[in-house]
mmCIF file of C-alpha atoms in Angstrom:
data_model
loop_
_atom_site.group_PDB
_atom_site.id
_atom_site.type_symbol
_atom_site.label_atom_id
_atom_site.label_comp_id
_atom_site.label_asym_id
_atom_site.label_seq_id
_atom_site.Cartn_x
_atom_site.Cartn_y
_atom_site.Cartn_z
ATOM 1 C CA ALA A 3 14.065 -5.155 9.250
ATOM 2 C CA GLN A 4 12.207 -6.257 6.187
ATOM 3 C CA SER A 5 12.303 -4.287 2.954
ATOM 4 C CA VAL A 6 10.945 -4.450 -0.561
ATOM 5 C CA THR A 7 12.812 -3.454 -3.712
ATOM 6 C CA GLN A 8 11.127 -2.807 -7.024
ATOM 7 C CA LEU A 9 13.971 -2.574 -9.456
ATOM 8 C CA ASP A 10 12.198 -0.704 -12.244
ATOM 9 C CA SER A 11 10.525 2.627 -11.638
ATOM 10 C CA GLN A 12 8.997 2.660 -15.145
ATOM 11 C CA VAL A 13 8.279 -0.065 -17.660
ATOM 12 C CA PRO A 14 7.118 0.977 -21.142
ATOM 13 C CA VAL A 15 5.644 -1.758 -23.302
ATOM 14 C CA PHE A 16 3.540 -2.097 -26.439
ATOM 15 C CA GLU A 17 0.046 -3.504 -26.321
ATOM 16 C CA GLU A 18 -0.168 -7.319 -26.552
ATOM 17 C CA ALA A 19 3.477 -7.721 -25.528
ATOM 18 C CA PRO A 20 4.421 -9.696 -22.398
ATOM 19 C CA VAL A 21 5.601 -7.858 -19.303
ATOM 20 C CA GLU A 22 7.437 -8.676 -16.097
ATOM 21 C CA LEU A 23 7.583 -6.334 -13.107
ATOM 22 C CA ARG A 24 10.313 -7.255 -10.670
ATOM 23 C CA CYS A 25 10.109 -7.379 -6.890
ATOM 24 C CA ASN A 26 12.700 -8.548 -4.375
ATOM 25 C CA TYR A 27 12.325 -8.627 -0.626
ATOM 26 C CA SER A 28 14.602 -9.062 2.345
ATOM 27 C CA SER A 29 13.529 -10.806 5.497
ATOM 28 C CA SER A 30 15.018 -13.374 7.810
ATOM 29 C CA VAL A 31 11.653 -14.882 8.651
ATOM 30 C CA SER A 32 8.753 -16.152 6.605
ATOM 31 C CA VAL A 33 6.786 -13.609 4.632
ATOM 32 C CA TYR A 34 3.507 -13.058 2.891
ATOM 33 C CA LEU A 35 3.676 -11.231 -0.426
ATOM 34 C CA PHE A 36 1.231 -9.045 -2.290
ATOM 35 C CA TRP A 37 0.899 -7.127 -5.530
ATOM 36 C CA TYR A 38 -1.386 -4.109 -5.658
ATOM 37 C CA VAL A 39 -2.412 -1.928 -8.599
ATOM 38 C CA GLN A 40 -3.236 1.773 -8.489
ATOM 39 C CA TYR A 41 -5.092 3.396 -11.351
ATOM 40 C CA PRO A 42 -4.835 7.198 -11.692
ATOM 41 C CA ASN A 43 -6.415 9.145 -8.836
ATOM 42 C CA GLN A 44 -7.580 6.005 -7.096
ATOM 43 C CA GLY A 45 -6.651 3.939 -4.079
ATOM 44 C CA LEU A 46 -4.850 0.617 -4.243
ATOM 45 C CA GLN A 47 -6.543 -2.662 -5.046
ATOM 46 C CA LEU A 48 -5.217 -6.167 -4.608
ATOM 47 C CA LEU A 49 -4.011 -8.022 -7.699
ATOM 48 C CA LEU A 50 -2.811 -11.207 -6.034
ATOM 49 C CA LYS A 51 -1.161 -12.593 -2.923
ATOM 50 C CA TYR A 52 1.136 -15.396 -1.839
ATOM 51 C CA LEU A 53 0.576 -16.875 1.600
ATOM 52 C CA SER A 54 1.799 -20.463 1.247
ATOM 53 C CA GLY A 55 1.536 -23.491 -1.014
ATOM 54 C CA SER A 56 2.003 -23.281 -4.768
ATOM 55 C CA THR A 57 4.655 -20.778 -5.715
ATOM 56 C CA LEU A 58 2.759 -19.693 -8.829
ATOM 57 C CA VAL A 59 -0.099 -17.418 -7.918
ATOM 58 C CA LYS A 60 -2.792 -16.246 -10.295
ATOM 59 C CA GLY A 61 -4.583 -12.961 -9.809
ATOM 60 C CA ILE A 62 -7.124 -10.721 -11.433
ATOM 61 C CA ASN A 63 -6.928 -9.291 -14.952
ATOM 62 C CA GLY A 64 -4.682 -12.108 -16.209
ATOM 63 C CA PHE A 65 -1.726 -11.338 -13.951
ATOM 64 C CA GLU A 66 0.326 -13.986 -12.194
ATOM 65 C CA ALA A 67 3.379 -13.980 -9.935
ATOM 66 C CA GLU A 68 5.929 -16.535 -8.873
ATOM 67 C CA PHE A 69 7.383 -16.772 -5.401
ATOM 68 C CA ASN A 70 11.045 -17.764 -5.410
ATOM 69 C CA LYS A 71 12.347 -18.250 -1.914
ATOM 70 C CA SER A 72 15.981 -18.862 -2.868
ATOM 71 C CA GLN A 73 16.103 -15.624 -4.853
ATOM 72 C CA THR A 74 13.783 -13.767 -2.460
ATOM 73 C CA SER A 75 11.728 -12.606 -5.415
ATOM 74 C CA PHE A 76 8.068 -12.253 -6.298
ATOM 75 C CA HIS A 77 7.950 -11.053 -9.891
ATOM 76 C CA LEU A 78 4.669 -10.129 -11.546
ATOM 77 C CA ARG A 79 3.942 -11.221 -15.116
ATOM 78 C CA LYS A 80 1.318 -10.925 -17.786
ATOM 79 C CA PRO A 81 1.646 -12.671 -21.155
ATOM 80 C CA SER A 82 -0.202 -9.991 -23.144
ATOM 81 C CA VAL A 83 -0.908 -6.503 -21.809
ATOM 82 C CA HIS A 84 -3.737 -4.146 -22.702
ATOM 83 C CA ILE A 85 -3.902 -0.372 -22.760
ATOM 84 C CA SER A 86 -6.107 -0.599 -19.667
ATOM 85 C CA ASP A 87 -3.225 -2.141 -17.698
ATOM 86 C CA THR A 88 -1.512 1.246 -17.638
ATOM 87 C CA ALA A 89 -1.179 1.947 -13.916
ATOM 88 C CA GLU A 90 1.242 1.895 -11.024
ATOM 89 C CA TYR A 91 2.018 -1.457 -9.451
ATOM 90 C CA PHE A 92 3.206 -1.975 -5.896
ATOM 91 C CA CYS A 93 4.790 -5.010 -4.324
ATOM 92 C CA ALA A 94 4.270 -5.414 -0.578
ATOM 93 C CA VAL A 95 5.519 -7.745 2.133
ATOM 94 C CA SER A 96 4.047 -8.727 5.448
ATOM 95 C CA VAL A 97 6.412 -10.473 7.814
ATOM 96 C CA SER A 98 5.008 -13.279 9.918
ATOM 97 C CA ASN A 99 6.143 -11.850 13.253
ATOM 98 C CA THR A 100 4.901 -8.261 12.806
ATOM 99 C CA ASP A 101 1.693 -6.461 11.979
ATOM 100 C CA LYS A 102 3.282 -4.153 9.453
ATOM 101 C CA LEU A 103 2.677 -4.166 5.705
ATOM 102 C CA ILE A 104 5.645 -2.672 3.866
ATOM 103 C CA PHE A 105 5.490 -1.453 0.281
ATOM 104 C CA GLY A 106 8.030 -1.010 -2.456
ATOM 105 C CA THR A 107 8.508 2.231 -4.344
ATOM 106 C CA GLY A 108 6.240 1.183 -7.196
ATOM 107 C CA THR A 109 6.608 0.498 -10.919
ATOM 108 C CA ARG A 110 4.724 2.590 -13.434
ATOM 109 C CA LEU A 111 3.585 0.388 -16.313
ATOM 110 C CA GLN A 112 2.771 2.314 -19.446
ATOM 111 C CA VAL A 113 1.217 0.418 -22.322
ATOM 112 C CA PHE A 114 1.439 1.976 -25.784
ATOM 113 C CA PRO A 115 -0.809 1.157 -28.744
ATOM 114 C CA ASP B 14 -15.588 -1.814 -2.211
ATOM 115 C CA ALA B 15 -14.487 -2.189 1.385
ATOM 116 C CA GLY B 16 -16.226 0.296 3.645
ATOM 117 C CA ILE B 17 -13.452 2.828 4.127
ATOM 118 C CA THR B 18 -14.047 6.551 4.002
ATOM 119 C CA GLN B 19 -11.322 9.150 4.228
ATOM 120 C CA SER B 20 -12.096 12.779 4.963
ATOM 121 C CA PRO B 21 -11.429 15.299 3.743
ATOM 122 C CA ARG B 22 -10.498 14.177 0.227
ATOM 123 C CA HIS B 23 -8.599 17.371 -0.477
ATOM 124 C CA LYS B 24 -7.165 19.984 1.841
ATOM 125 C CA VAL B 25 -4.957 23.019 1.511
ATOM 126 C CA THR B 26 -3.493 24.356 4.727
ATOM 127 C CA GLU B 27 -0.869 26.818 5.827
ATOM 128 C CA THR B 28 2.506 25.992 7.293
ATOM 129 C CA GLY B 29 2.384 25.758 11.064
ATOM 130 C CA THR B 30 -1.287 24.905 11.398
ATOM 131 C CA PRO B 31 -2.535 21.627 12.864
ATOM 132 C CA VAL B 32 -4.388 19.276 10.523
ATOM 133 C CA THR B 33 -6.419 16.158 11.264
ATOM 134 C CA LEU B 34 -7.306 13.529 8.703
ATOM 135 C CA ARG B 35 -9.983 10.979 9.421
ATOM 136 C CA CYS B 36 -10.349 7.375 8.379
ATOM 137 C CA HIS B 37 -13.664 5.661 9.034
ATOM 138 C CA GLN B 38 -14.381 1.970 8.434
ATOM 139 C CA THR B 39 -17.555 -0.071 8.566
ATOM 140 C CA GLU B 40 -15.839 -3.495 8.366
ATOM 141 C CA ASN B 41 -14.975 -3.875 12.061
ATOM 142 C CA HIS B 42 -11.377 -4.719 11.109
ATOM 143 C CA ARG B 43 -8.869 -4.713 13.913
ATOM 144 C CA TYR B 44 -5.921 -3.184 12.084
ATOM 145 C CA MET B 45 -5.783 0.290 10.577
ATOM 146 C CA TYR B 46 -2.840 1.959 8.875
ATOM 147 C CA TRP B 47 -1.852 5.405 7.655
ATOM 148 C CA TYR B 48 0.503 5.699 4.684
ATOM 149 C CA ARG B 49 1.802 8.621 2.700
ATOM 150 C CA GLN B 50 2.496 8.351 -1.007
ATOM 151 C CA ASP B 51 5.185 10.435 -2.658
ATOM 152 C CA PRO B 52 6.792 10.136 -6.104
ATOM 153 C CA GLY B 53 9.862 7.943 -5.965
ATOM 154 C CA HIS B 54 9.066 6.710 -2.467
ATOM 155 C CA GLY B 55 5.997 4.585 -2.988
ATOM 156 C CA LEU B 56 3.874 4.141 0.115
ATOM 157 C CA ARG B 57 5.549 4.698 3.447
ATOM 158 C CA LEU B 58 3.982 3.663 6.717
ATOM 159 C CA ILE B 59 3.370 6.515 9.164
ATOM 160 C CA HIS B 60 1.513 4.863 12.043
ATOM 161 C CA TYR B 61 -0.745 1.911 12.528
ATOM 162 C CA SER B 62 -3.208 0.612 15.072
ATOM 163 C CA TYR B 63 -3.876 -2.916 16.238
ATOM 164 C CA GLY B 64 -6.873 -2.087 18.396
ATOM 165 C CA VAL B 65 -8.653 0.677 20.270
ATOM 166 C CA LYS B 66 -6.037 2.871 21.942
ATOM 167 C CA ASP B 67 -3.263 0.563 20.635
ATOM 168 C CA THR B 68 -0.979 2.235 18.120
ATOM 169 C CA ASP B 69 2.612 1.966 16.958
ATOM 170 C CA LYS B 70 5.008 3.937 14.797
ATOM 171 C CA GLY B 71 5.894 3.246 11.212
ATOM 172 C CA GLU B 72 8.957 4.317 9.264
ATOM 173 C CA VAL B 73 8.072 8.027 8.860
ATOM 174 C CA SER B 74 6.252 8.935 12.063
ATOM 175 C CA ASP B 75 8.043 12.193 12.973
ATOM 176 C CA GLY B 76 5.633 15.140 12.955
ATOM 177 C CA TYR B 77 2.554 12.916 13.053
ATOM 178 C CA SER B 78 0.373 11.560 15.824
ATOM 179 C CA VAL B 79 -2.601 9.217 15.734
ATOM 180 C CA SER B 80 -5.547 8.283 17.880
ATOM 181 C CA ARG B 81 -8.046 5.486 17.856
ATOM 182 C CA SER B 82 -10.794 5.840 20.430
ATOM 183 C CA LYS B 83 -13.267 3.652 18.528
ATOM 184 C CA THR B 84 -12.778 0.600 16.335
ATOM 185 C CA GLU B 85 -14.159 2.382 13.308
ATOM 186 C CA ASP B 86 -12.154 5.620 13.434
ATOM 187 C CA PHE B 87 -8.419 6.249 13.062
ATOM 188 C CA LEU B 88 -7.285 9.867 13.110
ATOM 189 C CA LEU B 89 -3.990 11.196 11.792
ATOM 190 C CA THR B 90 -2.865 14.581 13.122
ATOM 191 C CA LEU B 91 -0.121 16.773 11.789
ATOM 192 C CA GLU B 92 0.832 18.763 14.847
ATOM 193 C CA SER B 93 2.269 21.710 12.909
ATOM 194 C CA ALA B 94 2.103 21.187 9.167
ATOM 195 C CA THR B 95 5.229 21.692 7.059
ATOM 196 C CA SER B 96 5.680 21.798 3.302
ATOM 197 C CA SER B 97 7.445 18.418 3.452
ATOM 198 C CA GLN B 98 4.144 16.918 4.575
ATOM 199 C CA THR B 99 2.484 17.806 1.291
ATOM 200 C CA SER B 100 1.490 14.372 0.074
ATOM 201 C CA VAL B 101 -1.331 11.961 -0.646
ATOM 202 C CA TYR B 102 -2.364 10.101 2.489
ATOM 203 C CA PHE B 103 -3.958 6.672 2.371
ATOM 204 C CA CYS B 104 -5.733 4.787 5.095
ATOM 205 C CA ALA B 105 -5.847 0.994 5.000
ATOM 206 C CA ILE B 106 -7.638 -1.622 7.048
ATOM 207 C CA ARG B 107 -6.830 -5.232 7.657
ATOM 208 C CA ASP B 108 -8.699 -8.009 9.401
ATOM 209 C CA ARG B 109 -5.626 -9.719 10.863
ATOM 210 C CA GLY B 110 -1.984 -8.678 10.959
ATOM 211 C CA ARG B 111 0.464 -11.502 11.257
ATOM 212 C CA GLU B 112 -1.540 -14.066 9.327
ATOM 213 C CA GLY B 113 -0.980 -12.316 6.048
ATOM 214 C CA THR B 114 -4.423 -11.036 5.195
ATOM 215 C CA GLU B 115 -4.544 -8.322 2.577
ATOM 216 C CA ALA B 116 -5.185 -4.664 3.274
ATOM 217 C CA PHE B 117 -8.025 -2.628 1.806
ATOM 218 C CA PHE B 118 -7.409 1.001 0.976
ATOM 219 C CA GLY B 119 -9.377 4.210 1.070
ATOM 220 C CA GLN B 120 -9.459 6.665 -1.824
ATOM 221 C CA GLY B 121 -6.806 8.917 -0.354
ATOM 222 C CA THR B 122 -6.558 12.484 0.937
ATOM 223 C CA ARG B 123 -4.527 14.984 -1.034
ATOM 224 C CA LEU B 124 -2.948 17.439 1.412
ATOM 225 C CA THR B 125 -1.137 20.562 0.275
ATOM 226 C CA VAL B 126 0.791 22.646 2.801
ATOM 227 C CA VAL B 127 1.535 26.168 1.556
#
């Protein structure tokens, strides 16, 4: 069965610093990968997705992620964070032979001034 | 915003009572999902549907049932609510499953079982 691991439950960072949120997945078949963001008391919204092609994917709000098949990773990065990026971030995987969308446990990004 | 409405948005219920949460979509998407969100666990899949009357279990389906009699509505029922089912419940819709399309989420229902 596929699974998603987000290694960091919380990531504190100062404003304008770079950040990386880590995500690893396990699957024996091809996958599609997603990053979602959840602001307080809201639902989830899509940041970016990897389906195929270029392994570097750019999303909204200046975020990007890199798919690394050999390391089964899909880490999310931003070169310079803002206070408004404070939120919870979820990595998700969809396996090509199922209809399920499986989420990781989330990483809470807190940006300090 | 994708046309997804969850109702109610908040509910407090007593242990042992049945509870039904509703998810309504206006996008005509084939796939609908119910997740629960709990601290430290992220989002866990309860049940999902891949068409009218077609449903399947997720990873935490015990104590929950679902029904989908129309494309636009997906109901989640807690047969006999327990305190462990206190959670925030999210509905999601998806146009296609295996082709990797993204899911769109509702605003969530906060359920408290006392």
